[in-house]
């Protein structure tokens, strides 16, 4: 296991193109950290810099207290699993797994023992004589993981390793990776653009956007309290609804179409008068009949059938709004409906900066 400290890390390819903008992160020993973000946000670049495959423009990376900026990849104690399995097609599974030990000059008997042990860990004990072409996609990915495990690294680095697998196999491999991490107790850093992978795998989640870290925290914390408008819209499926609004008074919010949201009794908005965006998760909004008390008028646009639930998309004040409905409700495209936004489920974001704004509950007066 190893602790990773990343301090003021920057990556520039030329005078005008900067990929990372002063990243500060710490990954604790034995932690499973997932770096999540859209394509081009810099997450794979960050991973490759930890591995030593990308030069560092500024800042430093330390593994167990040793700055590794100038160390070769083989000297860092890291093993990397790529999106592309990168297996040698003419070699057997056993030879692919044990290749690094062969290059390092490990004696044949010791090498074969470690190959057998590693193959058992990744479930390939019965496939050691096969060539990659005779394996499924999931089995090839296990070979790639076995090749990393056999080196007994302090740090595992995963660069979108499940992207080439079908949906069902990805679910299976997520579970296997998580069990493997628990068994090996190594520090793992996993990069993905898939929020389901991120939420299910991570001990701690790092959300990146345009070369910056937007938020770091446990998956549940980030889902429940997104720090920025970007995180709110990126995490969740469907993502959080965001509606432009204004502060009406100290106890109410008003949406663009005039719909008023009264805050809970005793609450206050602790951020003064400014333009804001109001957010609510689709599963927290309530679909009702048009004109119901406390509801906003909307018109159904289309419906996604998901089996156990449905997502109804409706136009609310000129904005597309999603609401998740679990029970069977008789709504069709074109129907007029009502939407209730419970005040206790609302999130608020500064319309200019995108940062989260807190709705704070005032303390009750203390008795004299």
Short mmCIF file of C-alpha atoms in Angstrom, two decimals:
data_model
loop_
_atom_site.label_atom_id
_atom_site.label_comp_id
_atom_site.label_asym_id
_atom_site.label_seq_id
_atom_site.Cartn_x
_atom_site.Cartn_y
_atom_site.Cartn_z
CA UNK A 1 0.00 0.00 0.00
CA UNK A 2 1.12 3.56 -0.61
CA UNK A 3 -0.07 7.11 -0.04
CA UNK A 4 -0.06 9.43 -3.05
CA UNK A 5 0.32 13.20 -2.63
CA UNK A 6 -0.27 15.46 -5.64
CA UNK A 7 0.72 19.10 -5.11
CA UNK A 8 -0.02 22.03 -7.43
CA UNK A 9 0.27 19.73 -10.45
CA UNK A 10 0.17 21.36 -13.87
CA UNK A 11 0.40 20.01 -17.39
CA UNK A 12 0.93 22.18 -20.47
CA UNK A 13 1.68 21.02 -23.99
CA UNK A 14 2.51 24.51 -25.26
CA UNK A 15 2.23 28.15 -24.22
CA UNK A 16 -1.51 28.26 -24.90
CA UNK A 17 -2.69 24.72 -24.08
CA UNK A 18 -2.88 23.78 -20.40
CA UNK A 19 -4.51 20.47 -19.53
CA UNK A 20 -4.20 20.52 -15.72
CA UNK A 21 -4.46 23.67 -13.63
CA UNK A 22 -2.75 23.20 -10.27
CA UNK A 23 -4.20 19.90 -8.97
CA UNK A 24 -3.96 19.25 -5.22
CA UNK A 25 -5.03 15.76 -4.09
CA UNK A 26 -4.10 13.12 -1.52
CA UNK A 27 -4.92 9.42 -1.94
CA UNK A 28 -4.61 7.52 1.32
CA UNK A 29 -2.87 4.17 1.56
CA UNK A 30 -5.22 1.31 0.64
CA UNK A 31 -7.93 3.62 -0.70
CA UNK A 32 -9.92 2.99 -3.87
CA UNK A 33 -10.18 6.40 -5.55
CA UNK A 34 -12.16 6.99 -8.73
CA UNK A 35 -11.44 10.03 -10.93
CA UNK A 36 -14.60 10.89 -12.85
CA UNK A 37 -15.15 13.43 -15.59
CA UNK A 38 -16.09 13.98 -19.23
CA UNK A 39 -13.73 13.34 -22.13
CA UNK A 40 -10.96 15.93 -22.28
CA UNK A 41 -11.14 16.93 -18.60
CA UNK A 42 -7.57 15.75 -17.89
CA UNK A 43 -8.30 12.64 -15.81
CA UNK A 44 -6.26 10.21 -17.95
CA UNK A 45 -3.44 12.74 -18.21
CA UNK A 46 -3.35 12.91 -14.40
CA UNK A 47 -3.23 9.11 -14.16
CA UNK A 48 -0.43 8.89 -16.72
CA UNK A 49 1.57 11.49 -14.80
CA UNK A 50 1.29 9.38 -11.64
CA UNK A 51 2.52 6.39 -13.66
CA UNK A 52 5.41 8.38 -15.16
CA UNK A 53 4.12 8.15 -18.73
CA UNK A 54 3.60 11.93 -19.00
CA UNK A 55 6.10 14.63 -18.04
CA UNK A 56 5.17 17.06 -15.27
CA UNK A 57 5.12 20.73 -16.27
CA UNK A 58 4.93 22.07 -12.69
CA UNK A 59 4.17 20.76 -9.22
CA UNK A 60 5.07 17.37 -7.81
CA UNK A 61 3.84 13.86 -7.16
CA UNK A 62 5.00 11.94 -4.08
CA UNK A 63 4.44 8.24 -3.37
CA UNK A 64 4.95 7.30 0.28
CA UNK A 65 6.74 10.60 0.82
CA UNK A 66 9.20 10.19 -2.07
CA UNK A 67 8.87 12.72 -4.88
CA UNK A 68 8.75 10.69 -8.10
CA UNK A 69 8.81 13.48 -10.71
CA UNK A 70 12.10 12.32 -12.19
CA UNK A 71 11.75 8.57 -11.58
CA UNK A 72 11.20 6.15 -14.45
CA UNK A 73 7.82 4.34 -14.52
CA UNK A 74 9.41 1.05 -13.42
CA UNK A 75 10.87 2.76 -10.32
CA UNK A 76 7.56 4.08 -8.98
CA UNK A 77 5.96 0.86 -7.77
CA UNK A 78 2.88 1.35 -9.95
CA UNK A 79 1.11 -1.07 -12.26
CA UNK A 80 -1.32 0.16 -14.90
CA UNK A 81 -4.32 -1.48 -16.59
CA UNK A 82 -5.34 0.20 -19.83
CA UNK A 83 -8.58 0.44 -21.80
CA UNK A 84 -6.77 -1.46 -24.57
CA UNK A 85 -5.71 -4.82 -23.14
CA UNK A 86 -2.36 -4.62 -24.99
CA UNK A 87 -1.75 -8.39 -24.81
CA UNK A 88 0.86 -10.20 -26.87
CA UNK A 89 -1.28 -12.23 -29.33
CA UNK A 90 1.37 -14.89 -29.95
CA UNK A 91 1.86 -15.61 -26.23
CA UNK A 92 -0.24 -17.79 -23.96
CA UNK A 93 -2.13 -16.40 -20.98
CA UNK A 94 0.64 -17.66 -18.71
CA UNK A 95 3.37 -15.98 -20.76
CA UNK A 96 1.41 -12.70 -20.92
CA UNK A 97 0.89 -12.65 -17.17
CA UNK A 98 4.50 -13.55 -16.37
CA UNK A 99 6.24 -11.46 -19.04
CA UNK A 100 7.33 -8.70 -16.64
CA UNK A 101 8.95 -11.28 -14.34
CA UNK A 102 10.75 -12.87 -17.27
CA UNK A 103 12.19 -9.50 -18.33
CA UNK A 104 13.23 -8.87 -14.72
CA UNK A 105 15.17 -12.16 -14.70
CA UNK A 106 13.04 -13.96 -12.09
CA UNK A 107 13.96 -17.68 -12.07
CA UNK A 108 11.58 -19.91 -14.03
CA UNK A 109 10.36 -21.95 -11.07
CA UNK A 110 9.56 -18.84 -9.03
CA UNK A 111 7.97 -17.22 -12.06
CA UNK A 112 5.68 -20.19 -12.71
CA UNK A 113 4.60 -20.32 -9.07
CA UNK A 114 3.62 -16.65 -9.11
CA UNK A 115 1.84 -17.06 -12.45
CA UNK A 116 -0.29 -19.87 -11.01
CA UNK A 117 -1.09 -17.85 -7.87
CA UNK A 118 -2.00 -14.76 -9.90
CA UNK A 119 -4.12 -16.75 -12.36
CA UNK A 120 -6.09 -18.17 -9.44
CA UNK A 121 -6.73 -14.66 -8.10
CA UNK A 122 -8.19 -13.42 -11.41
CA UNK A 123 -10.04 -16.65 -12.21
CA UNK A 124 -7.84 -17.82 -15.09
CA UNK A 125 -6.29 -20.97 -13.63
CA UNK A 126 -7.92 -23.10 -16.35
CA UNK A 127 -6.91 -20.83 -19.23
CA UNK A 128 -3.13 -20.54 -18.85
CA UNK A 129 -2.38 -22.36 -22.12
CA UNK A 130 -4.79 -20.35 -24.26
CA UNK A 131 -3.90 -17.48 -26.58
CA UNK A 132 -5.71 -14.11 -26.25
CA UNK A 133 -7.69 -14.74 -29.44
CA UNK A 134 -9.42 -17.69 -27.73
CA UNK A 135 -10.60 -15.56 -24.79
CA UNK A 136 -13.67 -13.38 -24.23
CA UNK A 137 -13.35 -9.66 -23.62
CA UNK A 138 -13.74 -10.13 -19.89
CA UNK A 139 -11.10 -12.85 -19.80
CA UNK A 140 -8.66 -10.66 -21.72
CA UNK A 141 -9.21 -7.89 -19.20
CA UNK A 142 -8.48 -10.37 -16.41
CA UNK A 143 -5.19 -11.25 -18.13
CA UNK A 144 -4.31 -7.55 -18.19
CA UNK A 145 -5.14 -7.27 -14.49
CA UNK A 146 -3.15 -10.42 -13.74
CA UNK A 147 -0.16 -8.94 -15.54
CA UNK A 148 -0.40 -5.93 -13.21
CA UNK A 149 -0.99 -7.97 -10.04
CA UNK A 150 2.00 -10.25 -10.53
CA UNK A 151 4.35 -7.32 -10.18
CA UNK A 152 3.07 -6.85 -6.60
CA UNK A 153 2.79 -3.07 -7.01
CA UNK A 154 2.10 -0.55 -4.28
CA UNK A 155 -0.33 1.31 -6.54
CA UNK A 156 -2.82 0.07 -9.16
CA UNK A 157 -3.77 2.53 -11.89
CA UNK A 158 -6.83 1.77 -14.04
CA UNK A 159 -7.40 3.84 -17.19
CA UNK A 160 -11.03 3.18 -18.22
CA UNK A 161 -10.39 -0.60 -18.26
CA UNK A 162 -14.05 -1.57 -18.80
CA UNK A 163 -14.91 0.72 -21.71
CA UNK A 164 -14.59 -2.05 -24.33
CA UNK A 165 -16.89 -4.48 -22.55
CA UNK A 166 -20.64 -4.95 -23.00
CA UNK A 167 -23.02 -3.64 -20.33
CA UNK A 168 -23.61 -6.99 -18.56
CA UNK A 169 -19.91 -7.85 -18.44
CA UNK A 170 -19.07 -4.40 -17.09
CA UNK A 171 -21.31 -5.06 -14.09
CA UNK A 172 -19.55 -8.37 -13.45
CA UNK A 173 -16.08 -6.87 -13.84
CA UNK A 174 -16.90 -3.99 -11.49
CA UNK A 175 -17.68 -6.49 -8.77
CA UNK A 176 -14.50 -8.45 -9.51
CA UNK A 177 -12.31 -5.34 -9.42
CA UNK A 178 -13.79 -4.31 -6.09
CA UNK A 179 -13.21 -7.80 -4.61
CA UNK A 180 -9.70 -7.81 -6.01
CA UNK A 181 -8.92 -4.47 -4.38
CA UNK A 182 -10.20 -5.73 -1.02
CA UNK A 183 -8.09 -8.87 -1.31
CA UNK A 184 -4.85 -7.11 -2.30
CA UNK A 185 -5.27 -4.00 -0.09
CA UNK A 186 -3.31 -1.89 -2.58
CA UNK A 187 -3.94 1.79 -3.29
CA UNK A 188 -6.08 1.94 -6.44
CA UNK A 189 -6.78 4.90 -8.72
CA UNK A 190 -9.47 4.25 -11.32
CA UNK A 191 -10.30 6.68 -14.16
CA UNK A 192 -13.68 6.63 -15.88
CA UNK A 193 -16.29 8.81 -17.56
CA UNK A 194 -19.05 6.44 -16.43
CA UNK A 195 -20.78 7.72 -13.30
CA UNK A 196 -22.27 4.29 -12.47
CA UNK A 197 -18.77 2.78 -12.37
CA UNK A 198 -17.60 5.70 -10.26
CA UNK A 199 -20.44 5.54 -7.74
CA UNK A 200 -20.26 1.75 -7.30
CA UNK A 201 -16.47 1.38 -7.06
CA UNK A 202 -15.17 4.41 -5.18
CA UNK A 203 -14.24 4.77 -1.54
CA UNK A 204 -13.69 8.39 -2.53
CA UNK A 205 -14.66 10.17 -5.71
CA UNK A 206 -12.79 12.97 -7.51
CA UNK A 207 -14.91 14.87 -10.04
CA UNK A 208 -12.90 16.76 -12.68
CA UNK A 209 -13.88 19.30 -15.31
CA UNK A 210 -11.67 21.19 -17.78
CA UNK A 211 -8.45 20.44 -15.91
CA UNK A 212 -9.80 21.42 -12.47
CA UNK A 213 -11.02 19.38 -9.51
CA UNK A 214 -14.68 20.26 -8.96
CA UNK A 215 -15.31 18.16 -5.84
CA UNK A 216 -13.79 15.37 -3.73
CA UNK A 217 -15.78 13.18 -1.37
CA UNK A 218 -17.62 9.94 -0.79
CA UNK A 219 -20.02 9.06 -3.63
CA UNK A 220 -23.11 9.55 -1.48
CA UNK A 221 -21.90 12.92 -0.22
CA UNK A 222 -21.27 14.17 -3.75
CA UNK A 223 -24.65 12.96 -4.94
CA UNK A 224 -26.51 14.51 -2.01
CA UNK A 225 -24.56 17.78 -1.82
CA UNK A 226 -22.95 18.66 -5.18
CA UNK A 227 -20.48 21.51 -4.73
CA UNK A 228 -21.06 23.03 -8.18
CA UNK A 229 -23.63 23.23 -10.93
CA UNK A 230 -21.37 21.03 -13.09
CA UNK A 231 -21.26 18.24 -10.49
CA UNK A 232 -25.03 18.46 -10.02
CA UNK A 233 -25.62 18.07 -13.75
CA UNK A 234 -22.94 15.39 -14.30
CA UNK A 235 -23.79 13.04 -11.41
CA UNK A 236 -27.12 11.27 -11.61
CA UNK A 237 -29.17 9.60 -14.33
CA UNK A 238 -31.21 11.48 -15.29
CA UNK A 239 -29.14 14.43 -14.03
CA UNK A 240 -30.40 17.04 -11.60
CA UNK A 241 -32.98 19.47 -12.98
CA UNK A 242 -31.64 23.05 -12.96
CA UNK A 243 -34.06 25.98 -13.18
CA UNK A 244 -33.20 29.70 -13.31
CA UNK A 245 -34.70 31.63 -10.38
CA UNK A 246 -34.51 34.69 -8.15
CA UNK A 247 -34.78 35.35 -4.42
CA UNK A 248 -38.24 36.74 -3.78
CA UNK A 249 -37.73 37.46 -0.10
CA UNK A 250 -36.02 35.92 2.90
CA UNK A 251 -38.45 33.01 2.86
CA UNK A 252 -39.25 32.31 -0.81
CA UNK A 253 -37.72 31.57 -4.20
CA UNK A 254 -39.31 32.40 -7.53
CA UNK A 255 -38.69 30.54 -10.79
CA UNK A 256 -38.50 32.13 -14.20
CA UNK A 257 -42.16 31.43 -14.95
CA UNK A 258 -43.30 32.99 -11.67
CA UNK A 259 -43.77 29.75 -9.72
CA UNK A 260 -43.04 30.51 -6.05
CA UNK A 261 -41.32 28.07 -3.71
CA UNK A 262 -41.79 28.74 -0.01
CA UNK A 263 -38.88 27.66 2.15
CA UNK A 264 -39.47 25.53 5.25
CA UNK A 265 -40.68 27.37 8.35
CA UNK A 266 -37.76 28.89 10.22
CA UNK A 267 -35.40 28.63 7.28
CA UNK A 268 -33.50 31.45 5.61
CA UNK A 269 -31.41 31.69 2.50
CA UNK A 270 -27.92 32.57 3.65
CA UNK A 271 -26.59 34.09 0.46
CA UNK A 272 -28.33 37.44 -0.13
CA UNK A 273 -29.96 38.77 -3.29
CA UNK A 274 -28.49 37.37 -6.50
CA UNK A 275 -29.43 35.37 -9.59
CA UNK A 276 -29.51 31.69 -8.81
CA UNK A 277 -30.29 28.31 -10.31
CA UNK A 278 -32.52 25.98 -8.35
CA UNK A 279 -31.82 22.26 -8.60
CA UNK A 280 -33.81 19.16 -7.72
CA UNK A 281 -33.22 15.49 -8.46
CA UNK A 282 -35.83 13.82 -10.73
CA UNK A 283 -36.68 11.28 -8.01
CA UNK A 284 -37.38 14.08 -5.50
CA UNK A 285 -39.91 16.01 -7.62
CA UNK A 286 -43.58 14.99 -7.38
CA UNK A 287 -45.83 14.58 -10.41
CA UNK A 288 -49.48 15.47 -9.76
CA UNK A 289 -52.56 16.76 -11.54
CA UNK A 290 -52.53 20.19 -13.09
CA UNK A 291 -53.68 22.90 -10.67
CA UNK A 292 -52.98 20.87 -7.54
CA UNK A 293 -52.13 23.06 -4.49
CA UNK A 294 -48.47 24.09 -4.50
CA UNK A 295 -47.78 22.72 -7.99
CA UNK A 296 -46.29 24.35 -11.09
CA UNK A 297 -47.98 23.87 -14.45
CA UNK A 298 -46.09 21.78 -17.02
CA UNK A 299 -46.74 19.86 -20.25
CA UNK A 300 -45.45 16.31 -20.88
CA UNK A 301 -43.00 16.12 -23.79
CA UNK A 302 -41.96 12.44 -23.80
CA UNK A 303 -41.64 9.44 -21.49
CA UNK A 304 -38.80 6.95 -20.96
CA UNK A 305 -39.97 3.49 -19.91
CA UNK A 306 -37.43 1.84 -17.59
CA UNK A 307 -39.40 -1.18 -16.44
CA UNK A 308 -39.66 -0.65 -12.68
CA UNK A 309 -40.00 3.10 -13.17
CA UNK A 310 -40.60 5.75 -15.79
CA UNK A 311 -38.99 9.11 -16.41
CA UNK A 312 -41.45 11.76 -17.51
CA UNK A 313 -39.94 14.73 -19.33
CA UNK A 314 -42.06 17.88 -19.27
CA UNK A 315 -41.65 21.53 -20.22
CA UNK A 316 -41.62 23.75 -17.13
CA UNK A 317 -41.21 27.48 -17.69
CA UNK A 318 -39.37 26.94 -20.95
CA UNK A 319 -36.99 24.37 -19.41
CA UNK A 320 -37.04 20.59 -19.90
CA UNK A 321 -37.73 18.96 -16.54
CA UNK A 322 -37.39 15.25 -15.63
CA UNK A 323 -39.39 13.51 -12.90
CA UNK A 324 -39.00 9.83 -11.99
CA UNK A 325 -42.30 8.04 -11.40
CA UNK A 326 -42.34 4.59 -9.81
CA UNK A 327 -46.07 3.90 -9.78
CA UNK A 328 -48.18 3.50 -12.91
CA UNK A 329 -49.58 6.95 -13.75
CA UNK A 330 -51.77 7.68 -16.71
CA UNK A 331 -49.76 10.36 -18.49
CA UNK A 332 -49.07 10.70 -22.17
CA UNK A 333 -47.09 13.17 -24.31
CA UNK A 334 -49.04 16.41 -24.54
CA UNK A 335 -50.82 15.99 -21.18
CA UNK A 336 -51.01 18.96 -18.81
CA UNK A 337 -49.61 18.05 -15.39
CA UNK A 338 -48.53 19.62 -12.12
CA UNK A 339 -45.07 19.40 -10.58
CA UNK A 340 -44.36 19.88 -6.90
CA UNK A 341 -40.81 20.78 -5.82
CA UNK A 342 -40.48 20.02 -2.07
CA UNK A 343 -38.44 22.86 -0.50
CA UNK A 344 -36.40 20.46 1.65
CA UNK A 345 -35.17 18.73 -1.53
CA UNK A 346 -33.92 21.85 -3.29
CA UNK A 347 -30.35 22.83 -4.12
CA UNK A 348 -29.25 26.35 -5.06
CA UNK A 349 -26.30 27.45 -7.21
CA UNK A 350 -24.92 30.89 -8.02
CA UNK A 351 -25.89 31.63 -11.62
CA UNK A 352 -22.54 33.38 -12.29
CA UNK A 353 -19.97 31.14 -10.59
CA UNK A 354 -21.89 27.85 -10.51
CA UNK A 355 -20.91 27.33 -6.86
CA UNK A 356 -23.31 25.78 -4.37
CA UNK A 357 -25.25 28.15 -2.12
CA UNK A 358 -26.39 26.87 1.24
CA UNK A 359 -29.92 27.18 2.54
CA UNK A 360 -29.40 27.46 6.26
CA UNK A 361 -31.91 26.84 9.03
CA UNK A 362 -31.97 29.54 11.71
CA UNK A 363 -31.48 28.49 15.29
CA UNK A 364 -34.48 28.72 17.53
CA UNK A 365 -34.16 31.49 20.17
CA UNK A 366 -32.76 30.24 23.44
CA UNK A 367 -34.84 30.70 26.58
CA UNK A 368 -33.70 33.46 28.87
#
